[in-house]
PDB file of C-alpha atoms in Angstrom:
ATOM      1  CA  MET E 105     -14.517  22.187 -15.724  1.00 90.00           C
ATOM      2  CA  PRO E 106     -13.039  20.468 -18.767  1.00 94.00           C
ATOM      3  CA  ILE E 107      -9.520  18.913 -18.603  1.00 97.00           C
ATOM      4  CA  LYS E 108      -6.408  20.786 -18.656  1.00 97.00           C
ATOM      5  CA  ASN E 109      -5.391  22.569 -21.913  1.00 97.00           C
ATOM      6  CA  TYR E 110      -8.720  21.815 -23.601  1.00 97.00           C
ATOM      7  CA  THR E 111      -8.517  25.201 -25.443  1.00 97.00           C
ATOM      8  CA  THR E 112      -4.871  24.862 -26.578  1.00 98.00           C
ATOM      9  CA  THR E 113      -3.834  26.035 -30.024  1.00 98.00           C
ATOM     10  CA  VAL E 114      -0.338  24.858 -29.681  1.00 98.00           C
ATOM     11  CA  PRO E 115       0.538  22.310 -32.484  1.00 97.00           C
ATOM     12  CA  ALA E 116       1.263  18.800 -31.356  1.00 97.00           C
ATOM     13  CA  ALA E 117       4.606  18.927 -33.055  1.00 96.00           C
ATOM     14  CA  GLN E 118       5.608  21.946 -30.774  1.00 98.00           C
ATOM     15  CA  SER E 119       4.663  20.034 -27.736  1.00 98.00           C
ATOM     16  CA  VAL E 120       6.489  16.969 -28.858  1.00 98.00           C
ATOM     17  CA  ALA E 121       9.627  19.142 -29.647  1.00 98.00           C
ATOM     18  CA  GLU E 122       9.472  20.623 -26.110  1.00 98.00           C
ATOM     19  CA  ILE E 123       9.119  17.160 -24.535  1.00 98.00           C
ATOM     20  CA  VAL E 124      12.108  15.938 -26.586  1.00 98.00           C
ATOM     21  CA  GLY E 125      14.174  18.965 -25.563  1.00 98.00           C
ATOM     22  CA  ALA E 126      13.453  18.508 -21.953  1.00 98.00           C
ATOM     23  CA  LEU E 127      14.265  14.816 -21.970  1.00 98.00           C
ATOM     24  CA  ALA E 128      17.472  15.449 -23.872  1.00 98.00           C
ATOM     25  CA  ALA E 129      18.414  18.280 -21.339  1.00 97.00           C
ATOM     26  CA  HIS E 130      18.081  15.751 -18.540  1.00 96.00           C
ATOM     27  CA  GLY E 131      20.135  12.992 -19.938  1.00 95.00           C
ATOM     28  CA  ALA E 132      17.931  11.049 -22.396  1.00 96.00           C
ATOM     29  CA  THR E 133      19.687   9.557 -25.473  1.00 91.00           C
ATOM     30  CA  ARG E 134      18.461   7.910 -28.631  1.00 95.00           C
ATOM     31  CA  ILE E 135      15.247   9.945 -28.662  1.00 97.00           C
ATOM     32  CA  GLN E 136      12.712   8.956 -31.371  1.00 96.00           C
ATOM     33  CA  GLN E 137       9.222   9.869 -32.173  1.00 96.00           C
ATOM     34  CA  ASP E 138       6.808   7.154 -33.193  1.00 95.00           C
ATOM     35  CA  TYR E 139       3.992   8.064 -35.693  1.00 95.00           C
ATOM     36  CA  ASP E 140       0.802   6.408 -36.945  1.00 94.00           C
ATOM     37  CA  ALA E 141      -0.596   7.869 -40.191  1.00 93.00           C
ATOM     38  CA  GLY E 142       1.643  10.897 -39.831  1.00 92.00           C
ATOM     39  CA  ARG E 143       0.502  11.669 -36.249  1.00 94.00           C
ATOM     40  CA  PRO E 144       2.751  11.404 -33.286  1.00 95.00           C
ATOM     41  CA  VAL E 145       1.742   8.568 -30.854  1.00 96.00           C
ATOM     42  CA  SER E 146       4.693   8.182 -28.557  1.00 97.00           C
ATOM     43  CA  ILE E 147       8.216   9.245 -27.698  1.00 98.00           C
ATOM     44  CA  ALA E 148      10.828   6.498 -27.141  1.00 97.00           C
ATOM     45  CA  PHE E 149      14.128   7.322 -25.451  1.00 97.00           C
ATOM     46  CA  ALA E 150      16.928   5.712 -23.542  1.00 97.00           C
ATOM     47  CA  ILE E 151      18.699   6.856 -20.374  1.00 95.00           C
ATOM     48  CA  ASP E 152      21.764   5.547 -18.638  1.00 92.00           C
ATOM     49  CA  THR E 153      20.783   4.214 -15.212  1.00 89.00           C
ATOM     50  CA  PRO E 154      22.826   2.601 -12.385  1.00 88.00           C
ATOM     51  CA  THR E 155      21.849  -0.747 -13.879  1.00 89.00           C
ATOM     52  CA  GLY E 156      22.774   0.267 -17.420  1.00 91.00           C
ATOM     53  CA  LEU E 157      21.088   1.795 -20.469  1.00 95.00           C
ATOM     54  CA  ARG E 158      17.288   1.511 -20.225  1.00 95.00           C
ATOM     55  CA  ALA E 159      14.567   2.227 -22.810  1.00 96.00           C
ATOM     56  CA  PHE E 160      11.347   4.003 -22.188  1.00 97.00           C
ATOM     57  CA  ARG E 161       8.239   4.937 -24.193  1.00 97.00           C
ATOM     58  CA  LEU E 162       5.883   7.770 -23.299  1.00 97.00           C
ATOM     59  CA  PRO E 163       2.551   7.224 -25.089  1.00 96.00           C
ATOM     60  CA  SER E 164      -0.016   9.796 -26.058  1.00 96.00           C
ATOM     61  CA  SER E 165      -3.596   8.717 -26.773  1.00 95.00           C
ATOM     62  CA  ALA E 166      -5.677  11.392 -28.585  1.00 97.00           C
ATOM     63  CA  ASP E 167      -8.450   8.947 -29.031  1.00 96.00           C
ATOM     64  CA  ARG E 168      -8.953   8.693 -25.183  1.00 97.00           C
ATOM     65  CA  VAL E 169      -8.600  12.422 -24.784  1.00 98.00           C
ATOM     66  CA  LYS E 170     -11.214  13.032 -27.483  1.00 98.00           C
ATOM     67  CA  VAL E 171     -13.639  10.621 -25.524  1.00 98.00           C
ATOM     68  CA  VAL E 172     -13.073  12.664 -22.324  1.00 98.00           C
ATOM     69  CA  LEU E 173     -13.680  16.014 -24.127  1.00 98.00           C
ATOM     70  CA  LEU E 174     -16.811  14.843 -25.736  1.00 97.00           C
ATOM     71  CA  ARG E 175     -18.056  13.501 -22.329  1.00 97.00           C
ATOM     72  CA  GLN E 176     -17.289  16.906 -20.866  1.00 98.00           C
ATOM     73  CA  LYS E 177     -19.457  18.436 -23.737  1.00 97.00           C
ATOM     74  CA  VAL E 178     -16.410  20.207 -25.231  1.00 97.00           C
ATOM     75  CA  LYS E 179     -16.718  20.666 -29.002  1.00 95.00           C
ATOM     76  CA  THR E 180     -13.647  18.894 -30.407  1.00 96.00           C
ATOM     77  CA  ASP E 181     -12.197  17.068 -33.345  1.00 97.00           C
ATOM     78  CA  ASP E 182      -9.147  14.746 -33.805  1.00 97.00           C
ATOM     79  CA  ALA E 183      -6.683  17.531 -34.311  1.00 97.00           C
ATOM     80  CA  GLN E 184      -7.884  19.269 -31.156  1.00 98.00           C
ATOM     81  CA  ALA E 185      -7.695  16.129 -29.105  1.00 98.00           C
ATOM     82  CA  GLU E 186      -4.304  15.483 -30.303  1.00 98.00           C
ATOM     83  CA  ARG E 187      -3.076  18.976 -29.381  1.00 98.00           C
ATOM     84  CA  VAL E 188      -4.635  18.613 -25.911  1.00 98.00           C
ATOM     85  CA  ALA E 189      -3.116  15.114 -25.369  1.00 98.00           C
ATOM     86  CA  TRP E 190       0.433  16.285 -26.275  1.00 98.00           C
ATOM     87  CA  ARG E 191       0.116  19.537 -24.343  1.00 98.00           C
ATOM     88  CA  ILE E 192      -0.846  17.613 -21.204  1.00 98.00           C
ATOM     89  CA  LEU E 193       1.951  15.189 -21.580  1.00 98.00           C
ATOM     90  CA  ARG E 194       4.352  18.058 -22.102  1.00 98.00           C
ATOM     91  CA  ASP E 195       3.186  19.720 -18.908  1.00 98.00           C
ATOM     92  CA  TRP E 196       3.610  16.330 -17.011  1.00 98.00           C
ATOM     93  CA  VAL E 197       7.149  15.899 -18.372  1.00 98.00           C
ATOM     94  CA  LEU E 198       8.193  19.441 -17.426  1.00 98.00           C
ATOM     95  CA  SER E 199       6.776  18.876 -13.922  1.00 97.00           C
ATOM     96  CA  GLN E 200       8.677  15.604 -13.534  1.00 97.00           C
ATOM     97  CA  MET E 201      11.877  17.387 -14.761  1.00 97.00           C
ATOM     98  CA  ALA E 202      11.380  20.025 -12.052  1.00 97.00           C
ATOM     99  CA  ILE E 203      11.052  17.223  -9.426  1.00 97.00           C
ATOM    100  CA  LEU E 204      14.189  15.694 -10.805  1.00 96.00           C
ATOM    101  CA  GLU E 205      16.051  18.923 -10.584  1.00 97.00           C
ATOM    102  CA  THR E 206      15.468  18.971  -6.784  1.00 97.00           C
ATOM    103  CA  GLU E 207      17.472  15.649  -6.665  1.00 96.00           C
ATOM    104  CA  MET E 208      14.532  14.061  -4.692  1.00 96.00           C
ATOM    105  CA  VAL E 209      14.199  11.389  -7.326  1.00 94.00           C
ATOM    106  CA  ASP E 210      16.145   9.846 -10.233  1.00 93.00           C
ATOM    107  CA  MET E 211      15.111   9.836 -13.921  1.00 93.00           C
ATOM    108  CA  ASP E 212      14.489   6.103 -14.020  1.00 92.00           C
ATOM    109  CA  GLN E 213      12.308   6.385 -10.798  1.00 93.00           C
ATOM    110  CA  ILE E 214      10.142   9.050 -12.511  1.00 94.00           C
ATOM    111  CA  MET E 215       9.785   7.051 -15.708  1.00 95.00           C
ATOM    112  CA  LEU E 216       9.525   3.590 -14.266  1.00 94.00           C
ATOM    113  CA  PRO E 217       6.080   2.874 -15.440  1.00 95.00           C
ATOM    114  CA  TYR E 218       7.297   3.624 -19.054  1.00 96.00           C
ATOM    115  CA  MET E 219      10.478   1.532 -19.004  1.00 95.00           C
ATOM    116  CA  VAL E 220      10.215  -1.226 -21.660  1.00 96.00           C
ATOM    117  CA  ASP E 221      11.475  -4.694 -21.618  1.00 93.00           C
ATOM    118  CA  ASP E 222      13.250  -6.534 -24.465  1.00 92.00           C
ATOM    119  CA  ASN E 223       9.847  -7.275 -26.073  1.00 93.00           C
ATOM    120  CA  GLY E 224       8.735  -3.495 -26.012  1.00 92.00           C
ATOM    121  CA  ARG E 225       6.344  -3.951 -23.147  1.00 94.00           C
ATOM    122  CA  THR E 226       6.201  -1.271 -20.534  1.00 94.00           C
ATOM    123  CA  VAL E 227       6.513  -2.011 -16.751  1.00 94.00           C
ATOM    124  CA  TYR E 228       2.867  -0.776 -16.500  1.00 93.00           C
ATOM    125  CA  GLU E 229       1.770  -3.111 -19.273  1.00 93.00           C
ATOM    126  CA  LEU E 230       3.493  -5.935 -17.502  1.00 93.00           C
ATOM    127  CA  TYR E 231       1.780  -5.139 -14.178  1.00 90.00           C
ATOM    128  CA  GLN E 232      -1.630  -4.827 -15.840  1.00 89.00           C
ATOM    129  CA  SER E 233      -1.214  -8.292 -17.481  1.00 89.00           C
ATOM    130  CA  ARG E 234      -0.128  -9.709 -14.095  1.00 84.00           C
ATOM    131  CA  GLN E 235       3.262 -10.586 -15.453  1.00 84.00           C
ATOM    132  CA  LEU E 236       4.760  -8.247 -12.883  1.00 78.00           C
ATOM    133  CA  LEU E 237       3.374  -9.218  -9.519  1.00 71.00           C
ATOM    134  CA  ILE E 238       3.929  -7.001  -6.482  1.00 72.00           C
ATOM    135  CA  GLY E 239       1.957  -9.056  -3.915  1.00 72.00           C
ATOM    136  CA  GLU E 240      -1.259  -8.245  -2.129  1.00 70.00           C
ATOM    137  CA  GLY E 241      -0.491  -4.569  -1.794  1.00 63.00           C
ATOM    138  CA  ALA E 242      -1.479  -2.557   1.273  1.00 60.00           C
ATOM    139  CA  SER E 243      -3.247  -4.292   3.950  1.00 59.00           C
ATOM    140  CA  GLU E 244      -5.329  -2.998   6.852  1.00 57.00           C
TER     141      GLU E 244
END
């Protein structure tokens, strides 16, 4: 079975707008969309947290989605991969906002991997480059 939303016809711009709307409705401020050659590649935003205003960046990688679709033998092109990537990200954000509404979690907890430092690197990127060490992890 191909990945979720592989047949979507919803324009990427509509998915981006829905993500922006959901983030704004849940306290995000300073929302901006980042583009490369006219195509959206990420949404950056800030939220007020208990430790102050924090910045976040949600990336979308149509190139990676295209590779997956082709591997799954789905006929695709760059535009379709972009639509799929943004629709999946939109679904994820809406699901996270639903969990937030249950008050089980806070916005900064949901978005922690996407929090950016003063140099624009996300927490996940810092972890991947071993600049954010957590220790040995789970042990048996």
